Amino acid sequence: MLDILFSHSYYYPLDLKQWKNQTPYPPLGTIYAASLLREKGFTVDLFDTNLRDNPYEIEKEIIKKKPKFLVLYDDGFNYLTKMCLTTMRKAAFEMMRIGKSHECTIIVNSSDATDHHAKYLFNGADYIIKGEGELTLLELISALKNNQPIEKIKSLVYIKDEETITNPKREVLKNLDELPIPAWDLVDIDSYRKVWNNGGKEFTLNLATTRGCPFKCNWCAKPIYGNRYNTHSPEYIVKHIQYLQKKYKVERFWMCDDIFGLTPGWVQDFNLELKKQNVTLQYYIQSRVDLLLKEDTIDALAESGLQEVWVGAESGSQSILDAMDKGTKVEEIYNATTLLKEKNIRVAFFIQFGYLGETKSDISKTIKMIKELVPDDLGISVSYPLPGTKFYDKVKDDLRFKANWTDSDDLAMMFKSTYNSKYYKKLHRYVHKEYRKSQGLRFLKTTLKNPSKLSSIAVKRISYLLYYFPSAYIDAQILKRMEHINE
Ligand code: SF4
């Protein structure tokens, strides 16, 4: 009989936009917890839902392994789990129901359960762990196995005598290097590799060098690690990279931290440690433009193998960045993008439309910025109020019937913004077309200057102009008409 069957509630095939990318990442947060519990002497296994398309398959696994505890422990490093998508919530409830029918004790740790513990308790969870979960899980399972009291275990929510008990919050883990290397051996790495390779992409694994973010962008939910920020040492991370390179022959990594290398000097020390250990890699990160511009950060990133950085540009309008409490300047977006491109580091933007008070003129400034800077990739979304954020409090009286997106491509406006959902969906397509147009024109200009550098990508991008010019023009006309219609 197994002590703990770990699982989680994200299913790529149920999130079509993500599944189309064919770039799934193993559930890093889940295997961190599994590794710690195993190190402390419990028998553990993993039912990884990422590449599955329904929650029912877990039943066979439960029948076979007979776990005492079914732990749904979401990967808090995967930003998709923070979106609290209803499809994934339903899947979690189904797995809980199945676990319960086989007499498992059900423990859940996720952003959604942290924000909506009552829903999970109502649907059969025995215990909810709020926020960062490893230590609470270890204490809880040790106590339950030894029939000891659980009243003093921090960050735990449960029902006793028909009353919901919420224990005081636990401090986040300060010394992250205390944690063992995640239990990668429980993951079927080849099945991930196959999806990447079938999509024609180089297989990439995910690593986290930090937990949390100290910034206060007022729409950003941080239900797991909060506003505290802690970091692994460069030595731990380089050892982790060496382990993954040796065991799985992987050379490319997605550093899935909210903000990579925030501690002053960390990126430089990481670069030195890589050199000392003779490790080479390619990697990509998320960061902020203001941090990238600090001292020689971009030089150290380029030297250490950074290929691509995603920045939360959000808007080309300073008044919207200020309204979001983003703490960055439009000018910094321009400067960081220029410097990164000079170092041959790809730059990708997250853009957000529909923030409270955003006008037509703010939208035009964002489009202008995208067309002038032509990032290498673009992710567009609309403002999405998540519980626990200042933005949610601002719009909560105006929230419509629907409170969560179904999947990450939903993009429905949950509150009354300047325009309606249909407008923002059309705007999303229009901006992508304008972006592709700018990319095509850049390639055309470079090719005209230097015809010998014509690549197959350039030919493709230039030929697409024949589609994007008329199509973007038509979208612009439709958007003009839609500006006057609001729900
Ligand atoms: S910097 Fe990024 S992770 Fe931090 S609060 Fe802002 S959006 Fe959230």
Coordinates of N, CA and C in Angstrom, one line a residue, residues 340-431:
L340 N 18.6 44.5 -25.4 CA 18.5 43.0 -25.6 C 18.7 42.6 -27.0
K341 N 18.0 43.3 -27.9 CA 18.2 42.9 -29.3 C 19.6 43.1 -29.8
E342 N 20.3 44.1 -29.3 CA 21.7 44.3 -29.6 C 22.6 43.1 -29.2
K343 N 22.1 42.5 -28.1 CA 22.9 41.3 -27.6 C 22.4 40.0 -28.2
N344 N 21.5 40.1 -29.2 CA 20.9 39.0 -29.9 C 20.0 38.1 -28.9
I345 N 19.4 38.8 -28.0 CA 18.5 38.1 -27.1 C 17.1 38.4 -27.6
R346 N 16.3 37.4 -27.8 CA 14.9 37.6 -28.3 C 14.1 38.2 -27.1
V347 N 13.2 39.1 -27.5 CA 12.4 39.8 -26.5 C 10.9 39.5 -26.9
A348 N 10.2 39.1 -25.8 CA 8.7 38.9 -26.0 C 8.0 39.7 -25.0
F349 N 6.8 40.2 -25.5 CA 6.0 41.1 -24.6 C 4.7 40.4 -24.2
F350 N 4.4 40.5 -22.9 CA 3.0 40.3 -22.4 C 2.3 41.6 -22.5
I351 N 1.2 41.6 -23.2 CA 0.4 42.9 -23.3 C -1.0 42.6 -22.7
Q352 N -1.5 43.6 -22.1 CA -2.8 43.5 -21.4 C -3.7 44.7 -21.9
F353 N -4.9 44.3 -22.4 CA -5.8 45.4 -22.8 C -7.0 45.3 -21.8
G354 N -7.8 46.4 -21.8 CA -9.0 46.5 -21.0 C -8.9 46.8 -19.6
Y355 N -7.7 47.3 -19.1 CA -7.6 47.7 -17.7 C -8.5 48.9 -17.5
L356 N -9.0 48.9 -16.2 CA -9.9 50.0 -15.8 C -9.4 51.4 -16.3
G357 N -10.3 52.1 -17.0 CA -10.0 53.5 -17.4 C -9.2 53.5 -18.7
E358 N -8.8 52.4 -19.3 CA -8.0 52.5 -20.6 C -8.9 53.0 -21.7
T359 N -8.4 54.0 -22.4 CA -9.2 54.7 -23.4 C -8.6 54.2 -24.8
K360 N -9.3 54.7 -25.8 CA -8.9 54.4 -27.2 C -7.5 55.0 -27.4
S361 N -7.2 56.1 -26.8 CA -5.9 56.7 -27.0 C -4.8 55.8 -26.3
D362 N -5.1 55.2 -25.1 CA -4.1 54.3 -24.5 C -3.9 53.1 -25.4
I363 N -5.0 52.6 -25.9 CA -4.8 51.4 -26.8 C -3.9 51.7 -28.0
S364 N -4.1 52.9 -28.6 CA -3.3 53.3 -29.7 C -1.9 53.4 -29.4
K365 N -1.6 53.9 -28.1 CA -0.2 54.0 -27.7 C 0.5 52.6 -27.6
T366 N -0.3 51.6 -27.1 CA 0.2 50.3 -27.0 C 0.5 49.7 -28.4
I367 N -0.4 49.9 -29.3 CA -0.2 49.4 -30.7 C 1.0 50.0 -31.3
K368 N 1.1 51.3 -31.1 CA 2.3 52.1 -31.7 C 3.6 51.5 -31.1
M369 N 3.6 51.2 -29.8 CA 4.8 50.6 -29.2 C 5.2 49.3 -29.8
I370 N 4.1 48.4 -30.0 CA 4.4 47.1 -30.6 C 4.9 47.3 -32.0
K371 N 4.4 48.2 -32.7 CA 4.8 48.3 -34.1 C 6.2 48.9 -34.2
E372 N 6.5 49.8 -33.3 CA 7.9 50.4 -33.3 C 9.0 49.4 -32.8
L373 N 8.6 48.7 -31.8 CA 9.7 47.8 -31.2 C 9.7 46.4 -31.8
V374 N 8.6 46.0 -32.4 CA 8.5 44.7 -33.1 C 9.2 43.6 -32.2
P375 N 8.5 43.2 -31.1 CA 9.1 42.1 -30.3 C 9.2 40.8 -31.0
D376 N 9.9 39.9 -30.5 CA 10.0 38.6 -31.2 C 8.8 37.7 -31.0
D377 N 8.1 38.0 -30.0 CA 6.9 37.2 -29.7 C 5.9 38.1 -28.9
L378 N 4.7 37.7 -28.9 CA 3.7 38.6 -28.3 C 2.6 37.7 -27.6
G379 N 2.3 38.0 -26.4 CA 1.2 37.3 -25.7 C 0.2 38.4 -25.3
I380 N -1.1 38.3 -25.8 CA -2.0 39.4 -25.5 C -3.2 38.8 -24.7
S381 N -3.5 39.5 -23.6 CA -4.6 39.1 -22.8 C -5.5 40.3 -22.4
V382 N -6.5 40.1 -21.7 CA -7.3 41.2 -21.2 C -7.3 41.1 -19.6
S383 N -7.5 42.3 -19.0 CA -7.4 42.3 -17.5 C -8.4 41.3 -16.9
Y384 N -7.9 40.6 -15.9 CA -8.6 39.5 -15.4 C -8.6 39.6 -13.9
P385 N -9.7 40.0 -13.2 CA -9.6 40.2 -11.8 C -9.6 38.9 -11.0
L386 N -8.5 38.7 -10.3 CA -8.4 37.5 -9.4 C -8.5 37.9 -8.0
P387 N -9.2 37.0 -7.2 CA -9.4 37.3 -5.8 C -8.1 37.6 -5.1
G388 N -8.1 38.5 -4.1 CA -6.9 38.8 -3.3 C -6.1 39.9 -3.9
T389 N -6.5 40.5 -5.1 CA -5.8 41.6 -5.7 C -6.5 42.9 -5.5
K390 N -5.7 44.0 -5.5 CA -6.3 45.3 -5.4 C -7.2 45.6 -6.6
F391 N -6.8 45.1 -7.7 CA -7.6 45.3 -8.9 C -9.0 44.6 -8.7
Y392 N -9.0 43.4 -8.2 CA -10.3 42.7 -7.9 C -11.2 43.6 -7.0
D393 N -10.6 44.1 -6.0 CA -11.3 45.0 -5.0 C -11.9 46.2 -5.8
K394 N -11.2 46.7 -6.7 CA -11.7 47.9 -7.5 C -12.9 47.6 -8.3
V395 N -12.9 46.3 -8.8 CA -14.0 46.0 -9.8 C -15.0 45.0 -9.2
K396 N -14.9 44.6 -8.0 CA -15.7 43.5 -7.5 C -17.2 43.8 -7.5
D397 N -17.5 45.1 -7.3 CA -19.0 45.4 -7.3 C -19.5 45.3 -8.7
D398 N -18.7 45.3 -9.7 CA -19.1 45.3 -11.1 C -18.9 44.0 -11.8
L399 N -18.5 42.9 -11.0 CA -18.3 41.6 -11.6 C -19.5 41.0 -12.1
R400 N -19.4 40.4 -13.3 CA -20.6 39.8 -13.9 C -20.8 38.4 -13.3
F401 N -21.8 37.7 -13.9 CA -22.1 36.4 -13.4 C -21.0 35.5 -13.4
K402 N -20.2 35.5 -14.4 CA -19.0 34.6 -14.6 C -17.9 35.1 -13.7
A403 N -17.2 34.3 -12.9 CA -16.2 34.7 -12.1 C -14.8 34.2 -12.5
N404 N -14.8 33.2 -13.3 CA -13.5 32.6 -13.7 C -13.5 32.3 -15.2
W405 N -12.4 32.3 -15.9 CA -12.3 31.8 -17.3 C -12.4 30.3 -17.3
T406 N -12.9 29.8 -18.4 CA -13.0 28.4 -18.6 C -11.7 27.8 -18.9
D407 N -11.0 28.4 -19.9 CA -9.6 28.0 -20.2 C -8.8 29.3 -20.5
S408 N -7.5 29.2 -20.8 CA -6.7 30.4 -20.9 C -7.0 31.2 -22.1
D409 N -7.8 30.7 -23.1 CA -8.1 31.4 -24.3 C -9.5 32.1 -24.2
D410 N -10.0 32.0 -23.0 CA -11.4 32.6 -22.8 C -11.5 34.1 -23.1
L411 N -10.6 34.8 -22.4 CA -10.5 36.3 -22.7 C -11.8 37.1 -22.5
A412 N -12.8 36.5 -21.7 CA -14.0 37.3 -21.5 C -13.7 38.4 -20.5
M413 N -14.4 39.6 -20.7 CA -14.2 40.7 -19.8 C -15.2 40.3 -18.6
M414 N -14.7 40.4 -17.4 CA -15.5 40.0 -16.2 C -16.1 41.2 -15.6
F415 N -15.7 42.4 -16.0 CA -16.2 43.6 -15.4 C -16.5 44.6 -16.5
K416 N -17.2 45.6 -16.2 CA -17.5 46.6 -17.2 C -16.3 47.5 -17.5
S417 N -15.7 47.3 -18.7 CA -14.6 48.1 -19.0 C -15.0 49.1 -20.1
T418 N -14.1 49.8 -20.8 CA -14.5 50.8 -21.8 C -15.3 50.2 -22.9
Y419 N -14.8 49.0 -23.3 CA -15.6 48.3 -24.4 C -16.0 46.9 -23.9
N420 N -16.8 46.2 -24.8 CA -17.3 44.9 -24.4 C -16.3 43.7 -24.8
S421 N -16.7 42.5 -24.4 CA -15.8 41.4 -24.7 C -15.5 41.2 -26.2
K422 N -16.6 41.4 -27.0 CA -16.4 41.1 -28.4 C -15.4 42.1 -29.0
Y423 N -15.4 43.3 -28.5 CA -14.5 44.3 -29.0 C -13.0 43.9 -28.7
Y424 N -12.8 43.4 -27.4 CA -11.4 43.0 -27.0 C -11.0 41.8 -27.8
K425 N -11.9 40.9 -28.1 CA -11.5 39.7 -28.8 C -11.1 40.1 -30.3
K426 N -11.8 41.0 -30.8 CA -11.5 41.5 -32.2 C -10.2 42.3 -32.1
L427 N -10.0 43.1 -31.1 CA -8.8 43.9 -30.9 C -7.6 43.0 -30.8
H428 N -7.7 41.9 -30.1 CA -6.7 40.9 -29.9 C -6.2 40.4 -31.3
R429 N -7.2 40.1 -32.2 CA -6.8 39.6 -33.5 C -6.2 40.7 -34.3
Y430 N -6.8 41.9 -34.2 CA -6.3 43.0 -35.0 C -4.8 43.3 -34.6
V431 N -4.5 43.4 -33.3 CA -3.2 43.7 -32.9 C -2.2 42.6 -33.4

